[in-house]
Every structure is written in structure tokens, then in C-alpha cells.
Amino acid sequence: MKKQNNIKVAIVMGSSSDLPVMIEAAKILKQFGIESKIDVISAHRTPKRMFDFATGADKKGYKVIIAGAGGAAHLPGMIASATTLPVIGVPIKSSNSIDGWDSILSILQMPNGVPVATVALNAAQNAGIIAAQIIALSDKAVAKKIVQHKADLEKKVMNSLKEIDKVKI
Ligand code: RP5
């Protein structure tokens, strides 16, 4: 069994139906050597559980919370209201979304004083990268992996240019 205090990132979502999107945050964190814990916590269906999680997250040793939800997506904002930890919000285009803008605006348009760092629609991978960048501020091994990640991105683009050069017009 993993020791809870080794896990620095909590990934929570409003429903298990959000998992196909949110799993991407866990995958990229794993690539950076960061363990995460995935949980389903609904602001609307399990409000007490959400409040208990948000108020106890720092004591459990988490440094960052990634929260994803769709439709009337109140989970990231409500968690942010009850913790001092940074919260990264992932808007999800879910079965109850009109077009995804409902999820984006529910998470993005927080009042002054209670921020949620909101990524693009379904962009759980980017949420994982931001979480890793926060962890990297106090973890040299993770910081090194972030530098490598940037180098890999550049390499990918340069390789794609080589392929374009081969195209005969
Ligand atoms: C939101 O409602 C969840 O985050 C999910 O995106 C959406 C639909 O939930 P299910 O009806 O699929 O459980 O609270």
C-alpha cells in the first residue's frame, strides 16, 4: 500500500464518467515521476465528502489539487473555497454539457479572492503539467524532467519540419 504522504497531487472529478479525460493528468504526472491519487467527489451529489476532502487535503500532504467536472461544474471552485492549496480546474465536455462552454465558464469565472487555475476544455494533460511545474519548484528531479519535456516538444516540431521538407510539391 502506498504511503499517503508520498502522494503530492490529488486528482478529483465529479463523476466516474469524467475518468477518460482526467486519467491524462495521472499519466503525464507519472511520466514526471509524480504519484497521484484519483478520487470521485461530487460537489452536488456528495457535498459533505467534498468539504471533508477540501479541508483535509493539506494535512494529507497534498501540494496541488487537480479538479475536473462537466456541466454545472462547481467542484473546482467549491474545493478552492475550502483549501489553501492551489487548485487547477479541468472543464469537461460531459453528457450534461450544452457545448462545453458551460463547464469552462463555471470553472473559469471565479470571484476575486478564490482563484481556480483553469485549463482548456478536456485539457487534463495540461493540468498535470502545471501541477508538475508547481512540484518542480521544490523538487530538482522533477524540474529536470520538465526541462526534458520542453526539449522533447522542440525536437518533435523540428522532426516534423524534416518530414515537410520531404514532401514534393
Ligand atoms: C458533473 O456532471 C460530473 O463532473 C460529470 O462531468 C457530469 C455528468 O455526470 P454523470 O451523470 O455522468 O455521473 O457533475
PDB file of C-alpha atoms and ligand atoms in Angstrom:
ATOM      1  CA  MET A   1       0.000   0.000   0.000  1.00  0.00           C
ATOM      2  CA  LYS A   2       1.344   3.458  -0.983  1.00  0.00           C
ATOM      3  CA  LYS A   3       2.043   5.853   1.895  1.00  0.00           C
ATOM      4  CA  GLN A   4      -0.441   8.724   1.584  1.00  0.00           C
ATOM      5  CA  ASN A   5       2.135  11.447   2.359  1.00  0.00           C
ATOM      6  CA  ASN A   6       4.260  10.451  -0.665  1.00  0.00           C
ATOM      7  CA  ILE A   7       1.389  11.438  -2.921  1.00  0.00           C
ATOM      8  CA  LYS A   8       1.601  15.140  -3.647  1.00  0.00           C
ATOM      9  CA  VAL A   9      -1.170  15.527  -6.228  1.00  0.00           C
ATOM     10  CA  ALA A  10      -4.853  14.738  -5.775  1.00  0.00           C
ATOM     11  CA  ILE A  11      -6.892  14.293  -8.946  1.00  0.00           C
ATOM     12  CA  VAL A  12     -10.596  14.536  -8.223  1.00  0.00           C
ATOM     13  CA  MET A  13     -13.587  14.508 -10.548  1.00  0.00           C
ATOM     14  CA  GLY A  14     -17.317  14.946 -10.245  1.00  0.00           C
ATOM     15  CA  SER A  15     -18.211  11.555 -11.710  1.00  0.00           C
ATOM     16  CA  SER A  16     -16.550   8.337 -12.817  1.00  0.00           C
ATOM     17  CA  SER A  17     -17.767   9.338 -16.305  1.00  0.00           C
ATOM     18  CA  ASP A  18     -15.027  12.038 -16.198  1.00  0.00           C
ATOM     19  CA  LEU A  19     -12.266   9.431 -15.871  1.00  0.00           C
ATOM     20  CA  PRO A  20     -11.406   9.020 -19.597  1.00  0.00           C
ATOM     21  CA  VAL A  21     -10.480  12.739 -19.636  1.00  0.00           C
ATOM     22  CA  MET A  22      -8.936  13.005 -16.160  1.00  0.00           C
ATOM     23  CA  ILE A  23      -6.718   9.917 -16.481  1.00  0.00           C
ATOM     24  CA  GLU A  24      -4.484  12.005 -18.781  1.00  0.00           C
ATOM     25  CA  ALA A  25      -3.419  14.115 -15.787  1.00  0.00           C
ATOM     26  CA  ALA A  26      -2.307  10.994 -13.904  1.00  0.00           C
ATOM     27  CA  LYS A  27      -0.463   9.655 -16.975  1.00  0.00           C
ATOM     28  CA  ILE A  28       1.637  12.770 -17.537  1.00  0.00           C
ATOM     29  CA  LEU A  29       2.353  13.090 -13.804  1.00  0.00           C
ATOM     30  CA  LYS A  30       3.617   9.514 -13.838  1.00  0.00           C
ATOM     31  CA  GLN A  31       5.945  10.431 -16.727  1.00  0.00           C
ATOM     32  CA  PHE A  32       7.382  13.163 -14.490  1.00  0.00           C
ATOM     33  CA  GLY A  33       7.818  10.625 -11.679  1.00  0.00           C
ATOM     34  CA  ILE A  34       4.994  12.082  -9.586  1.00  0.00           C
ATOM     35  CA  GLU A  35       2.457   9.866  -7.853  1.00  0.00           C
ATOM     36  CA  SER A  36      -1.160  10.980  -7.769  1.00  0.00           C
ATOM     37  CA  LYS A  37      -4.373   9.765  -6.193  1.00  0.00           C
ATOM     38  CA  ILE A  38      -7.574   9.674  -8.220  1.00  0.00           C
ATOM     39  CA  ASP A  39     -10.937  10.057  -6.498  1.00  0.00           C
ATOM     40  CA  VAL A  40     -14.556  10.756  -7.404  1.00  0.00           C
ATOM     41  CA  ILE A  41     -16.017  13.589  -5.341  1.00  0.00           C
ATOM     42  CA  SER A  42     -19.182  15.369  -6.408  1.00  0.00           C
ATOM     43  CA  ALA A  43     -19.988  18.912  -5.276  1.00  0.00           C
ATOM     44  CA  HIS A  44     -23.680  18.226  -5.857  1.00  0.00           C
ATOM     45  CA  ARG A  45     -24.101  14.554  -5.006  1.00  0.00           C
ATOM     46  CA  THR A  46     -21.584  14.209  -2.134  1.00  0.00           C
ATOM     47  CA  PRO A  47     -21.208  17.744  -0.706  1.00  0.00           C
ATOM     48  CA  LYS A  48     -20.059  16.628   2.755  1.00  0.00           C
ATOM     49  CA  ARG A  49     -17.396  14.350   1.249  1.00  0.00           C
ATOM     50  CA  MET A  50     -16.227  17.262  -0.920  1.00  0.00           C
ATOM     51  CA  PHE A  51     -15.942  19.590   2.083  1.00  0.00           C
ATOM     52  CA  ASP A  52     -14.109  16.958   4.162  1.00  0.00           C
ATOM     53  CA  PHE A  53     -11.669  16.355   1.306  1.00  0.00           C
ATOM     54  CA  ALA A  54     -11.018  20.059   0.696  1.00  0.00           C
ATOM     55  CA  THR A  55     -10.469  20.927   4.364  1.00  0.00           C
ATOM     56  CA  GLY A  56      -8.242  17.885   4.997  1.00  0.00           C
ATOM     57  CA  ALA A  57      -6.185  17.842   1.779  1.00  0.00           C
ATOM     58  CA  ASP A  58      -3.210  19.836   3.098  1.00  0.00           C
ATOM     59  CA  LYS A  59      -2.933  17.672   6.229  1.00  0.00           C
ATOM     60  CA  LYS A  60      -2.786  14.598   3.987  1.00  0.00           C
ATOM     61  CA  GLY A  61       0.347  16.030   2.383  1.00  0.00           C
ATOM     62  CA  TYR A  62      -1.094  17.082  -0.973  1.00  0.00           C
ATOM     63  CA  LYS A  63       0.604  20.096  -2.569  1.00  0.00           C
ATOM     64  CA  VAL A  64      -1.737  20.580  -5.541  1.00  0.00           C
ATOM     65  CA  ILE A  65      -5.308  19.584  -6.337  1.00  0.00           C
ATOM     66  CA  ILE A  66      -6.493  18.944  -9.894  1.00  0.00           C
ATOM     67  CA  ALA A  67     -10.299  19.002 -10.063  1.00  0.00           C
ATOM     68  CA  GLY A  68     -12.359  18.214 -13.156  1.00  0.00           C
ATOM     69  CA  ALA A  69     -16.087  18.461 -13.734  1.00  0.00           C
ATOM     70  CA  GLY A  70     -18.606  18.992 -16.504  1.00  0.00           C
ATOM     71  CA  GLY A  71     -21.830  20.939 -16.993  1.00  0.00           C
ATOM     72  CA  ALA A  72     -22.642  22.995 -13.886  1.00  0.00           C
ATOM     73  CA  ALA A  73     -19.051  22.371 -12.842  1.00  0.00           C
ATOM     74  CA  HIS A  74     -18.882  23.605  -9.256  1.00  0.00           C
ATOM     75  CA  LEU A  75     -16.349  21.099  -7.893  1.00  0.00           C
ATOM     76  CA  PRO A  76     -13.066  23.001  -8.543  1.00  0.00           C
ATOM     77  CA  GLY A  77     -14.425  26.307  -7.235  1.00  0.00           C
ATOM     78  CA  MET A  78     -16.008  24.800  -4.143  1.00  0.00           C
ATOM     79  CA  ILE A  79     -12.801  22.922  -3.312  1.00  0.00           C
ATOM     80  CA  ALA A  80     -10.824  26.157  -3.811  1.00  0.00           C
ATOM     81  CA  SER A  81     -13.173  27.884  -1.355  1.00  0.00           C
ATOM     82  CA  ALA A  82     -12.246  25.435   1.418  1.00  0.00           C
ATOM     83  CA  THR A  83      -8.481  24.876   0.975  1.00  0.00           C
ATOM     84  CA  THR A  84      -5.311  26.974   0.848  1.00  0.00           C
ATOM     85  CA  LEU A  85      -3.763  24.581  -1.713  1.00  0.00           C
ATOM     86  CA  PRO A  86      -3.583  25.625  -5.373  1.00  0.00           C
ATOM     87  CA  VAL A  87      -6.484  24.196  -7.383  1.00  0.00           C
ATOM     88  CA  ILE A  88      -6.215  23.514 -11.106  1.00  0.00           C
ATOM     89  CA  GLY A  89      -9.596  23.164 -12.796  1.00  0.00           C
ATOM     90  CA  VAL A  90     -10.337  20.980 -15.816  1.00  0.00           C
ATOM     91  CA  PRO A  91     -13.592  21.804 -17.616  1.00  0.00           C
ATOM     92  CA  ILE A  92     -15.063  18.643 -19.129  1.00  0.00           C
ATOM     93  CA  LYS A  93     -17.471  18.311 -22.033  1.00  0.00           C
ATOM     94  CA  SER A  94     -19.801  15.809 -20.363  1.00  0.00           C
ATOM     95  CA  SER A  95     -23.197  14.243 -21.054  1.00  0.00           C
ATOM     96  CA  ASN A  96     -24.910  17.162 -19.294  1.00  0.00           C
ATOM     97  CA  SER A  97     -22.859  19.868 -21.057  1.00  0.00           C
ATOM     98  CA  ILE A  98     -24.599  22.016 -23.642  1.00  0.00           C
ATOM     99  CA  ASP A  99     -21.416  22.570 -25.641  1.00  0.00           C
ATOM    100  CA  GLY A 100     -18.576  22.681 -23.088  1.00  0.00           C
ATOM    101  CA  TRP A 101     -18.759  26.444 -22.561  1.00  0.00           C
ATOM    102  CA  ASP A 102     -20.995  25.804 -19.553  1.00  0.00           C
ATOM    103  CA  SER A 103     -18.205  23.746 -17.920  1.00  0.00           C
ATOM    104  CA  ILE A 104     -15.496  26.265 -18.878  1.00  0.00           C
ATOM    105  CA  LEU A 105     -17.334  29.296 -17.553  1.00  0.00           C
ATOM    106  CA  SER A 106     -18.443  27.524 -14.337  1.00  0.00           C
ATOM    107  CA  ILE A 107     -14.793  26.830 -13.505  1.00  0.00           C
ATOM    108  CA  LEU A 108     -13.153  29.927 -15.006  1.00  0.00           C
ATOM    109  CA  GLN A 109     -15.314  32.794 -13.759  1.00  0.00           C
ATOM    110  CA  MET A 110     -14.406  32.619 -10.084  1.00  0.00           C
ATOM    111  CA  PRO A 111     -14.845  35.696  -7.882  1.00  0.00           C
ATOM    112  CA  ASN A 112     -11.774  37.705  -6.802  1.00  0.00           C
ATOM    113  CA  GLY A 113     -10.016  36.076  -3.867  1.00  0.00           C
ATOM    114  CA  VAL A 114     -10.802  32.453  -4.772  1.00  0.00           C
ATOM    115  CA  PRO A 115      -8.845  31.511  -7.919  1.00  0.00           C
ATOM    116  CA  VAL A 116      -9.027  28.281  -9.879  1.00  0.00           C
ATOM    117  CA  ALA A 117      -6.232  27.936 -12.462  1.00  0.00           C
ATOM    118  CA  THR A 118      -8.388  26.801 -15.382  1.00  0.00           C
ATOM    119  CA  VAL A 119      -7.048  24.854 -18.352  1.00  0.00           C
ATOM    120  CA  ALA A 120      -8.710  24.349 -21.746  1.00  0.00           C
ATOM    121  CA  LEU A 121     -11.715  22.074 -22.294  1.00  0.00           C
ATOM    122  CA  ASN A 122     -10.769  18.439 -21.543  1.00  0.00           C
ATOM    123  CA  ALA A 123      -7.107  19.509 -21.150  1.00  0.00           C
ATOM    124  CA  ALA A 124      -6.285  17.286 -18.166  1.00  0.00           C
ATOM    125  CA  GLN A 125      -2.774  16.677 -19.512  1.00  0.00           C
ATOM    126  CA  ASN A 126      -2.008  20.394 -19.237  1.00  0.00           C
ATOM    127  CA  ALA A 127      -3.395  20.380 -15.684  1.00  0.00           C
ATOM    128  CA  GLY A 128      -0.922  17.590 -14.898  1.00  0.00           C
ATOM    129  CA  ILE A 129       1.935  19.607 -16.396  1.00  0.00           C
ATOM    130  CA  ILE A 130       1.078  22.682 -14.300  1.00  0.00           C
ATOM    131  CA  ALA A 131       0.902  20.503 -11.181  1.00  0.00           C
ATOM    132  CA  ALA A 132       4.324  19.057 -12.054  1.00  0.00           C
ATOM    133  CA  GLN A 133       5.718  22.575 -12.554  1.00  0.00           C
ATOM    134  CA  ILE A 134       4.494  23.516  -9.068  1.00  0.00           C
ATOM    135  CA  ILE A 135       6.070  20.389  -7.558  1.00  0.00           C
ATOM    136  CA  ALA A 136       9.268  21.117  -9.539  1.00  0.00           C
ATOM    137  CA  LEU A 137       9.792  24.360  -7.603  1.00  0.00           C
ATOM    138  CA  SER A 138      10.941  22.260  -4.642  1.00  0.00           C
ATOM    139  CA  ASP A 139      11.996  19.031  -6.379  1.00  0.00           C
ATOM    140  CA  LYS A 140      15.107  19.060  -8.571  1.00  0.00           C
ATOM    141  CA  ALA A 141      14.444  15.630 -10.134  1.00  0.00           C
ATOM    142  CA  VAL A 142      11.013  16.759 -11.347  1.00  0.00           C
ATOM    143  CA  ALA A 143      12.470  20.093 -12.532  1.00  0.00           C
ATOM    144  CA  LYS A 144      14.963  18.165 -14.688  1.00  0.00           C
ATOM    145  CA  LYS A 145      12.127  16.159 -16.236  1.00  0.00           C
ATOM    146  CA  ILE A 146      10.233  19.377 -17.069  1.00  0.00           C
ATOM    147  CA  VAL A 147      13.320  20.716 -18.872  1.00  0.00           C
ATOM    148  CA  GLN A 148      13.495  17.435 -20.828  1.00  0.00           C
ATOM    149  CA  HIS A 149       9.777  17.698 -21.635  1.00  0.00           C
ATOM    150  CA  LYS A 150      10.355  21.132 -23.203  1.00  0.00           C
ATOM    151  CA  ALA A 151      13.313  19.798 -25.198  1.00  0.00           C
ATOM    152  CA  ASP A 152      11.164  16.865 -26.425  1.00  0.00           C
ATOM    153  CA  LEU A 153       8.466  19.256 -27.617  1.00  0.00           C
ATOM    154  CA  GLU A 154      11.018  21.221 -29.617  1.00  0.00           C
ATOM    155  CA  LYS A 155      12.534  18.054 -31.066  1.00  0.00           C
ATOM    156  CA  LYS A 156       9.089  16.866 -32.190  1.00  0.00           C
ATOM    157  CA  VAL A 157       8.455  20.093 -34.096  1.00  0.00           C
ATOM    158  CA  MET A 158      11.937  20.034 -35.697  1.00  0.00           C
ATOM    159  CA  ASN A 159      11.407  16.409 -36.787  1.00  0.00           C
ATOM    160  CA  SER A 160       8.040  17.301 -38.284  1.00  0.00           C
ATOM    161  CA  LEU A 161       9.799  20.006 -40.335  1.00  0.00           C
ATOM    162  CA  LYS A 162      12.145  17.344 -41.752  1.00  0.00           C
ATOM    163  CA  GLU A 163       9.060  15.405 -42.896  1.00  0.00           C
ATOM    164  CA  ILE A 164       7.603  18.530 -44.513  1.00  0.00           C
ATOM    165  CA  ASP A 165      10.882  19.060 -46.386  1.00  0.00           C
ATOM    166  CA  LYS A 166      10.463  15.594 -47.949  1.00  0.00           C
ATOM    167  CA  VAL A 167       7.044  16.466 -49.407  1.00  0.00           C
ATOM    168  CA  LYS A 168       7.274  17.069 -53.138  1.00  0.00           C
ATOM    169  CA  ILE A 169       5.021  19.838 -54.411  1.00  0.00           C
TER     170      ILE A 169
HETATM  171  C1  RP5 B   1     -20.716  16.541 -13.373  1.00  0.00           C
HETATM  172  O1  RP5 B   1     -21.770  16.026 -14.108  1.00  0.00           O
HETATM  173  C2  RP5 B   1     -19.642  15.478 -13.477  1.00  0.00           C
HETATM  174  O2  RP5 B   1     -18.375  16.054 -13.269  1.00  0.00           O
HETATM  175  C3  RP5 B   1     -19.811  14.968 -14.877  1.00  0.00           C
HETATM  176  O3  RP5 B   1     -18.952  15.646 -15.786  1.00  0.00           O
HETATM  177  C4  RP5 B   1     -21.241  15.311 -15.209  1.00  0.00           C
HETATM  178  C5  RP5 B   1     -22.115  14.118 -15.545  1.00  0.00           C
HETATM  179  O4  RP5 B   1     -22.061  13.177 -14.506  1.00  0.00           O
HETATM  180  P1  RP5 B   1     -22.742  11.752 -14.669  1.00  0.00           P
HETATM  181  O5  RP5 B   1     -24.209  11.987 -14.830  1.00  0.00           O
HETATM  182  O6  RP5 B   1     -22.125  11.117 -15.889  1.00  0.00           O
HETATM  183  O7  RP5 B   1     -22.399  10.991 -13.414  1.00  0.00           O
HETATM  184  O8  RP5 B   1     -21.066  16.778 -12.049  1.00  0.00           O
END
